[in-house]
Amino acid sequence: MNHHDELYHLAREINTATATVAQTTQEAERTPLQWQLPGRLGSVTVSGAGELTAVTLDATQLHQYSAAALSRALLDGIRDAEQQAERRRAATIAAAVAEAGLA
């Protein structure tokens, strides 16, 4: 195999590997993550990219919270869900990069 063919095949391997990582990234970003709020208050859902998509509260639990405590629980839950989604996304991408031999 001549030098030109070797470079061509190497470029194809790299393109295939990066396309696989890109697809894995898109799938990770589309996979939602649901995070349970403390005290059976409800849950928050974020996209795989960490964007808030839903908040579900159990109305029977709301009487146990002051407005300040409720807002704090919601903000903490949203932050925790966003961080967990980012950790999951980063781990998924790192695994895909390693599997593709790009790292």
Backbone as ProteinMPNN parsed JSONL, in Angstrom:
{"seq_chain_A": "MNHHDELYHLAREINTATATVAQTTQEAERTPLQWQLPGRLGSVTVSGAGELTAVTLDATQLHQYSAAALSRALLDGIRDAEQQAERRRAATIAAAVAEAGLA", "coords_chain_A": {"N_chain_A": [[0.855, -1.173, 0.0], [0.608, 2.147, -0.892], [1.819, 5.376, 0.232], [-0.138, 7.379, -0.1], [-2.542, 5.868, -0.177], [-2.476, 4.766, 2.39], [-2.783, 7.071, 3.979], [-5.309, 7.852, 3.104], [-6.946, 5.7, 4.012], [-6.487, 5.889, 6.75], [-7.593, 8.407, 7.235], [-10.272, 7.83, 6.657], [-10.834, 6.006, 8.726], [-10.57, 7.695, 10.934], [-12.619, 9.544, 10.385], [-14.865, 7.854, 10.54], [-14.698, 7.066, 13.227], [-14.97, 9.563, 14.55], [-17.513, 10.269, 13.704], [-19.014, 8.304, 14.954], [-18.597, 8.987, 17.635], [-19.795, 11.512, 17.611], [-22.458, 10.797, 17.081], [-23.005, 9.293, 19.379], [-22.783, 11.314, 21.272], [-24.966, 12.959, 20.546], [-27.073, 11.185, 21.087], [-26.733, 10.879, 23.845], [-27.325, 13.464, 24.675], [-30.0, 13.614, 24.065], [-31.205, 11.876, 25.774], [-33.268, 11.857, 28.464], [-33.035, 12.796, 31.96], [-34.316, 11.962, 35.025], [-34.777, 13.383, 38.169], [-35.167, 12.82, 41.539], [-36.78, 14.777, 43.935], [-36.159, 15.86, 47.319], [-37.794, 14.287, 50.141], [-40.098, 13.133, 48.964], [-41.23, 15.094, 47.431], [-41.423, 15.481, 44.721], [-40.316, 15.528, 41.319], [-37.703, 16.516, 39.055], [-37.024, 16.926, 35.615], [-34.463, 16.753, 33.295], [-32.922, 17.399, 30.13], [-30.555, 15.305, 28.364], [-28.512, 17.025, 27.931], [-28.68, 18.672, 30.033], [-30.687, 20.58, 30.213], [-33.526, 22.004, 31.668], [-36.576, 20.324, 31.537], [-38.956, 19.504, 32.684], [-40.971, 19.836, 35.621], [-42.299, 18.157, 38.276], [-44.546, 18.137, 40.819], [-45.689, 16.839, 43.923], [-48.686, 17.537, 45.044], [-49.786, 16.936, 47.514], [-47.69, 17.026, 49.23], [-46.806, 19.592, 49.428], [-47.666, 21.25, 51.524], [-45.916, 20.909, 53.569], [-43.798, 22.556, 53.247], [-42.265, 25.754, 53.457], [-42.433, 28.767, 51.506], [-39.84, 29.618, 50.955], [-38.332, 27.312, 51.579], [-39.387, 25.518, 49.733], [-38.667, 26.727, 47.287], [-35.888, 26.58, 47.541], [-35.505, 23.777, 47.651], [-36.407, 23.088, 45.09], [-34.61, 24.551, 43.432], [-32.16, 23.434, 44.251], [-32.618, 20.769, 43.5], [-32.909, 21.016, 40.719], [-30.366, 21.985, 40.044], [-28.781, 19.792, 40.923], [-29.748, 17.771, 39.213], [-29.009, 18.817, 36.713], [-26.216, 18.776, 36.993], [-25.763, 16.022, 37.323], [-26.664, 15.077, 34.853], [-24.75, 16.247, 33.194], [-22.425, 14.959, 34.133], [-23.062, 12.318, 33.422], [-23.29, 12.584, 30.635], [-20.66, 13.413, 29.964], [-19.209, 11.144, 30.795], [-20.268, 9.21, 29.073], [-19.441, 10.196, 26.581], [-16.658, 10.152, 26.928], [-16.244, 7.399, 27.145], [-17.047, 6.595, 24.597], [-15.157, 7.896, 23.019], [-12.811, 6.641, 23.898], [-13.386, 3.986, 23.165], [-13.5, 4.272, 20.424], [-10.904, 4.688, 19.913], [-9.749, 7.185, 19.907], [-8.553, 8.488, 21.944]], "CA_chain_A": [[0.0, 0.0, 0.0], [1.443, 3.347, -0.96], [1.605, 6.401, 1.273], [-1.424, 8.032, -0.356], [-3.597, 4.943, 0.247], [-2.428, 4.676, 3.853], [-3.399, 8.296, 4.509], [-6.738, 7.796, 2.785], [-7.59, 4.751, 4.919], [-6.414, 6.47, 8.091], [-8.599, 9.483, 7.289], [-11.585, 7.183, 6.725], [-10.986, 5.473, 10.081], [-10.792, 8.835, 11.836], [-13.965, 10.066, 10.101], [-15.827, 6.9, 11.085], [-14.634, 7.149, 14.685], [-15.539, 10.828, 15.019], [-18.961, 10.212, 13.457], [-19.57, 7.469, 16.02], [-18.591, 9.802, 18.863], [-20.818, 12.556, 17.438], [-23.765, 10.158, 17.24], [-23.133, 8.961, 20.801], [-23.025, 12.589, 21.955], [-26.353, 13.358, 20.279], [-27.95, 10.28, 21.827], [-26.609, 11.214, 25.272], [-28.006, 14.736, 24.903], [-31.443, 13.409, 23.911], [-31.701, 10.966, 26.809], [-33.611, 12.65, 29.653], [-32.68, 12.322, 33.293], [-35.296, 12.374, 36.03], [-34.134, 13.507, 39.466], [-36.153, 12.878, 42.619], [-36.61, 15.833, 44.928], [-36.186, 15.29, 48.671], [-39.057, 14.202, 50.872], [-41.205, 12.76, 48.076], [-41.815, 16.337, 46.939], [-41.672, 15.341, 43.284], [-39.117, 15.296, 40.527], [-37.384, 17.401, 37.947], [-36.473, 16.209, 34.476], [-33.602, 17.549, 32.428], [-32.442, 16.69, 28.944], [-29.2, 14.788, 28.543], [-27.617, 18.175, 27.888], [-28.844, 19.41, 31.279], [-31.706, 21.635, 30.12], [-34.748, 21.673, 32.393], [-37.701, 20.048, 30.641], [-40.208, 19.312, 33.424], [-41.007, 19.817, 37.083], [-43.516, 17.494, 38.734], [-44.642, 18.241, 42.268], [-46.785, 16.132, 44.576], [-49.437, 18.583, 45.747], [-50.058, 16.53, 48.897], [-46.485, 17.258, 50.028], [-46.446, 21.013, 49.432], [-47.979, 21.913, 52.797], [-44.793, 20.712, 54.492], [-42.71, 23.458, 52.867], [-42.477, 27.192, 53.329], [-42.089, 29.208, 50.147], [-38.376, 29.637, 50.839], [-37.844, 25.928, 51.566], [-39.806, 24.933, 48.462], [-37.817, 27.261, 46.218], [-34.551, 26.034, 47.751], [-35.545, 22.366, 47.253], [-36.506, 23.053, 43.633], [-33.351, 25.01, 42.835], [-31.143, 22.407, 44.523], [-32.931, 19.606, 42.674], [-32.584, 21.345, 39.326], [-28.898, 22.026, 39.953], [-28.272, 18.427, 41.035], [-30.1, 17.056, 37.984], [-28.16, 19.342, 35.645], [-24.86, 18.281, 37.214], [-25.753, 14.584, 37.055], [-26.772, 14.92, 33.401], [-23.447, 16.589, 32.62], [-21.505, 13.858, 34.451], [-23.44, 11.165, 32.598], [-22.938, 12.925, 29.254], [-19.2, 13.399, 29.85], [-18.754, 9.751, 30.9], [-20.674, 8.533, 27.842], [-18.578, 10.665, 25.507], [-15.315, 9.636, 27.193], [-16.25, 5.975, 26.806], [-17.123, 6.481, 23.127], [-13.85, 8.327, 22.497], [-11.853, 5.569, 24.186], [-13.748, 2.824, 22.351], [-13.175, 4.584, 19.034], [-9.456, 4.793, 19.799], [-9.381, 8.582, 19.666], [-7.898, 9.058, 23.127]], "C_chain_A": [[0.899, 1.234, 0.0], [1.015, 4.357, 0.108], [0.241, 7.078, 1.118], [-2.576, 7.152, 0.125], [-3.644, 4.809, 1.766], [-3.097, 5.887, 4.495], [-4.9, 8.302, 4.277], [-7.475, 6.88, 3.772], [-7.572, 5.251, 6.367], [-7.459, 7.572, 8.25], [-10.006, 8.901, 7.378], [-11.841, 6.615, 8.119], [-11.288, 6.591, 11.071], [-12.188, 9.397, 11.63], [-15.036, 9.149, 10.681], [-15.869, 7.002, 12.605], [-15.262, 8.44, 15.196], [-17.046, 10.876, 14.772], [-19.652, 9.384, 14.54], [-19.645, 8.251, 17.332], [-19.655, 10.89, 18.775], [-22.217, 11.969, 17.631], [-24.019, 9.807, 18.704], [-23.433, 10.215, 21.61], [-24.468, 13.034, 21.769], [-27.335, 12.479, 21.049], [-27.92, 10.598, 23.325], [-27.367, 12.502, 25.585], [-29.52, 14.615, 24.782], [-32.038, 12.552, 25.029], [-31.999, 11.749, 28.088], [-33.157, 11.98, 30.949], [-33.72, 12.857, 34.269], [-34.631, 12.31, 37.397], [-35.212, 13.666, 40.531], [-35.799, 13.996, 43.599], [-36.713, 15.209, 46.311], [-37.604, 15.214, 49.233], [-40.265, 13.864, 50.025], [-41.948, 13.983, 47.55], [-42.186, 16.237, 45.463], [-40.375, 15.081, 42.56], [-38.922, 16.423, 39.518], [-36.779, 16.536, 36.85], [-35.663, 17.186, 33.653], [-33.246, 16.711, 31.208], [-31.048, 16.15, 29.249], [-28.157, 15.879, 28.504], [-27.762, 19.048, 29.132], [-29.864, 20.529, 31.244], [-32.981, 21.168, 30.819], [-35.894, 21.464, 31.409], [-39.012, 19.874, 31.395], [-39.951, 19.37, 34.927], [-42.339, 19.193, 37.464], [-43.514, 17.527, 40.261], [-45.843, 17.452, 42.762], [-47.509, 17.154, 45.456], [-49.717, 18.218, 47.202], [-48.865, 16.781, 49.809], [-46.153, 18.743, 50.202], [-46.686, 21.699, 50.771], [-46.839, 21.808, 53.805], [-43.665, 21.718, 54.266], [-43.157, 24.913, 52.929], [-42.093, 27.566, 51.901], [-40.579, 29.178, 49.943], [-37.813, 28.222, 50.752], [-38.195, 25.234, 50.247], [-38.91, 25.427, 47.32], [-36.396, 26.713, 46.328], [-34.488, 24.573, 47.295], [-35.603, 22.237, 45.728], [-35.19, 23.463, 42.966], [-32.232, 23.995, 43.048], [-31.365, 21.175, 43.648], [-32.591, 19.838, 41.211], [-31.073, 21.362, 39.131], [-28.306, 20.619, 39.99], [-28.555, 17.614, 39.773], [-29.224, 17.514, 36.823], [-26.741, 18.794, 35.771], [-24.763, 16.78, 36.912], [-25.846, 14.318, 35.551], [-25.43, 15.224, 32.736], [-22.418, 15.496, 32.913], [-21.785, 12.64, 33.575], [-23.038, 11.391, 31.146], [-21.428, 12.835, 29.048], [-18.656, 11.97, 29.904], [-19.089, 8.969, 29.632], [-19.76, 8.918, 26.684], [-17.158, 10.132, 25.696], [-15.216, 8.157, 26.829], [-16.275, 5.781, 25.296], [-15.792, 6.863, 22.487], [-12.819, 7.225, 22.705], [-12.125, 4.343, 23.309], [-13.379, 3.037, 20.884], [-11.662, 4.712, 18.81], [-8.963, 6.205, 19.519], [-8.663, 9.219, 20.85], [-6.578, 8.387, 23.377]], "O_chain_A": [[1.831, 1.34, 0.797], [-0.004, 4.198, 0.779], [-0.451, 7.318, 2.108], [-3.497, 7.65, 0.773], [-4.722, 4.745, 2.357], [-3.879, 5.75, 5.436], [-5.67, 8.707, 5.147], [-8.519, 7.258, 4.305], [-8.532, 5.054, 7.112], [-8.129, 7.657, 9.279], [-10.845, 9.43, 8.106], [-12.951, 6.732, 8.637], [-12.151, 6.451, 11.937], [-12.878, 9.699, 12.604], [-16.014, 9.627, 11.255], [-16.946, 7.022, 13.201], [-16.01, 8.416, 16.173], [-17.778, 11.472, 15.563], [-20.746, 9.726, 14.988], [-20.643, 8.179, 18.049], [-20.344, 11.162, 19.758], [-23.065, 12.586, 18.277], [-25.124, 10.002, 19.209], [-24.247, 10.181, 22.533], [-25.121, 13.442, 22.73], [-28.316, 12.977, 21.601], [-28.957, 10.587, 23.989], [-27.983, 12.618, 26.644], [-30.249, 15.433, 25.341], [-33.257, 12.518, 25.2], [-31.076, 12.253, 28.728], [-32.932, 10.771, 31.01], [-33.969, 14.061, 34.328], [-34.001, 11.311, 37.745], [-36.069, 14.545, 40.431], [-34.653, 14.127, 44.027], [-37.296, 14.135, 46.46], [-38.487, 15.98, 48.846], [-41.373, 14.285, 50.356], [-43.143, 13.919, 47.259], [-43.158, 16.847, 45.019], [-39.447, 14.488, 43.111], [-39.846, 17.165, 39.185], [-36.107, 15.541, 37.125], [-36.107, 18.293, 33.351], [-33.266, 15.48, 31.25], [-30.442, 16.496, 30.263], [-27.04, 15.691, 28.984], [-27.057, 20.047, 29.277], [-29.904, 21.352, 32.159], [-33.454, 20.058, 30.579], [-36.154, 22.313, 30.556], [-40.08, 20.073, 30.816], [-38.883, 19.01, 35.422], [-43.392, 19.652, 37.021], [-42.602, 17.011, 40.906], [-46.883, 17.402, 42.105], [-46.989, 17.574, 46.49], [-49.869, 19.107, 48.039], [-49.006, 16.752, 51.032], [-45.314, 19.103, 51.028], [-45.972, 22.641, 51.113], [-46.811, 22.546, 54.789], [-42.685, 21.73, 55.012], [-44.263, 25.263, 52.516], [-41.496, 26.766, 51.181], [-40.095, 28.763, 48.889], [-36.921, 27.957, 49.946], [-37.4, 24.46, 49.713], [-38.453, 24.638, 46.492], [-35.769, 26.414, 45.312], [-33.533, 24.172, 46.629], [-34.933, 21.385, 45.146], [-34.719, 22.794, 42.046], [-31.448, 23.727, 42.138], [-30.412, 20.605, 43.118], [-32.049, 18.957, 40.545], [-30.564, 20.81, 38.155], [-27.434, 20.287, 39.188], [-27.7, 16.855, 39.316], [-28.75, 16.692, 36.039], [-26.134, 18.395, 34.777], [-23.788, 16.328, 36.313], [-25.173, 13.424, 35.039], [-25.026, 14.522, 31.809], [-21.625, 15.144, 32.04], [-20.864, 12.012, 33.053], [-22.506, 10.489, 30.499], [-20.968, 12.247, 28.07], [-17.749, 11.621, 29.148], [-18.286, 8.158, 29.17], [-19.353, 8.063, 25.898], [-16.523, 9.708, 24.73], [-14.212, 7.718, 26.268], [-15.596, 4.898, 24.772], [-15.352, 6.228, 21.528], [-12.046, 6.91, 21.8], [-11.195, 3.739, 22.776], [-12.993, 2.097, 20.19], [-11.199, 4.828, 17.676], [-7.884, 6.393, 18.959], [-8.215, 10.362, 20.766], [-5.881, 8.732, 24.33]]}, "name": "protein", "num_of_chains": 1, "seq": "MNHHDELYHLAREINTATATVAQTTQEAERTPLQWQLPGRLGSVTVSGAGELTAVTLDATQLHQYSAAALSRALLDGIRDAEQQAERRRAATIAAAVAEAGLA"}
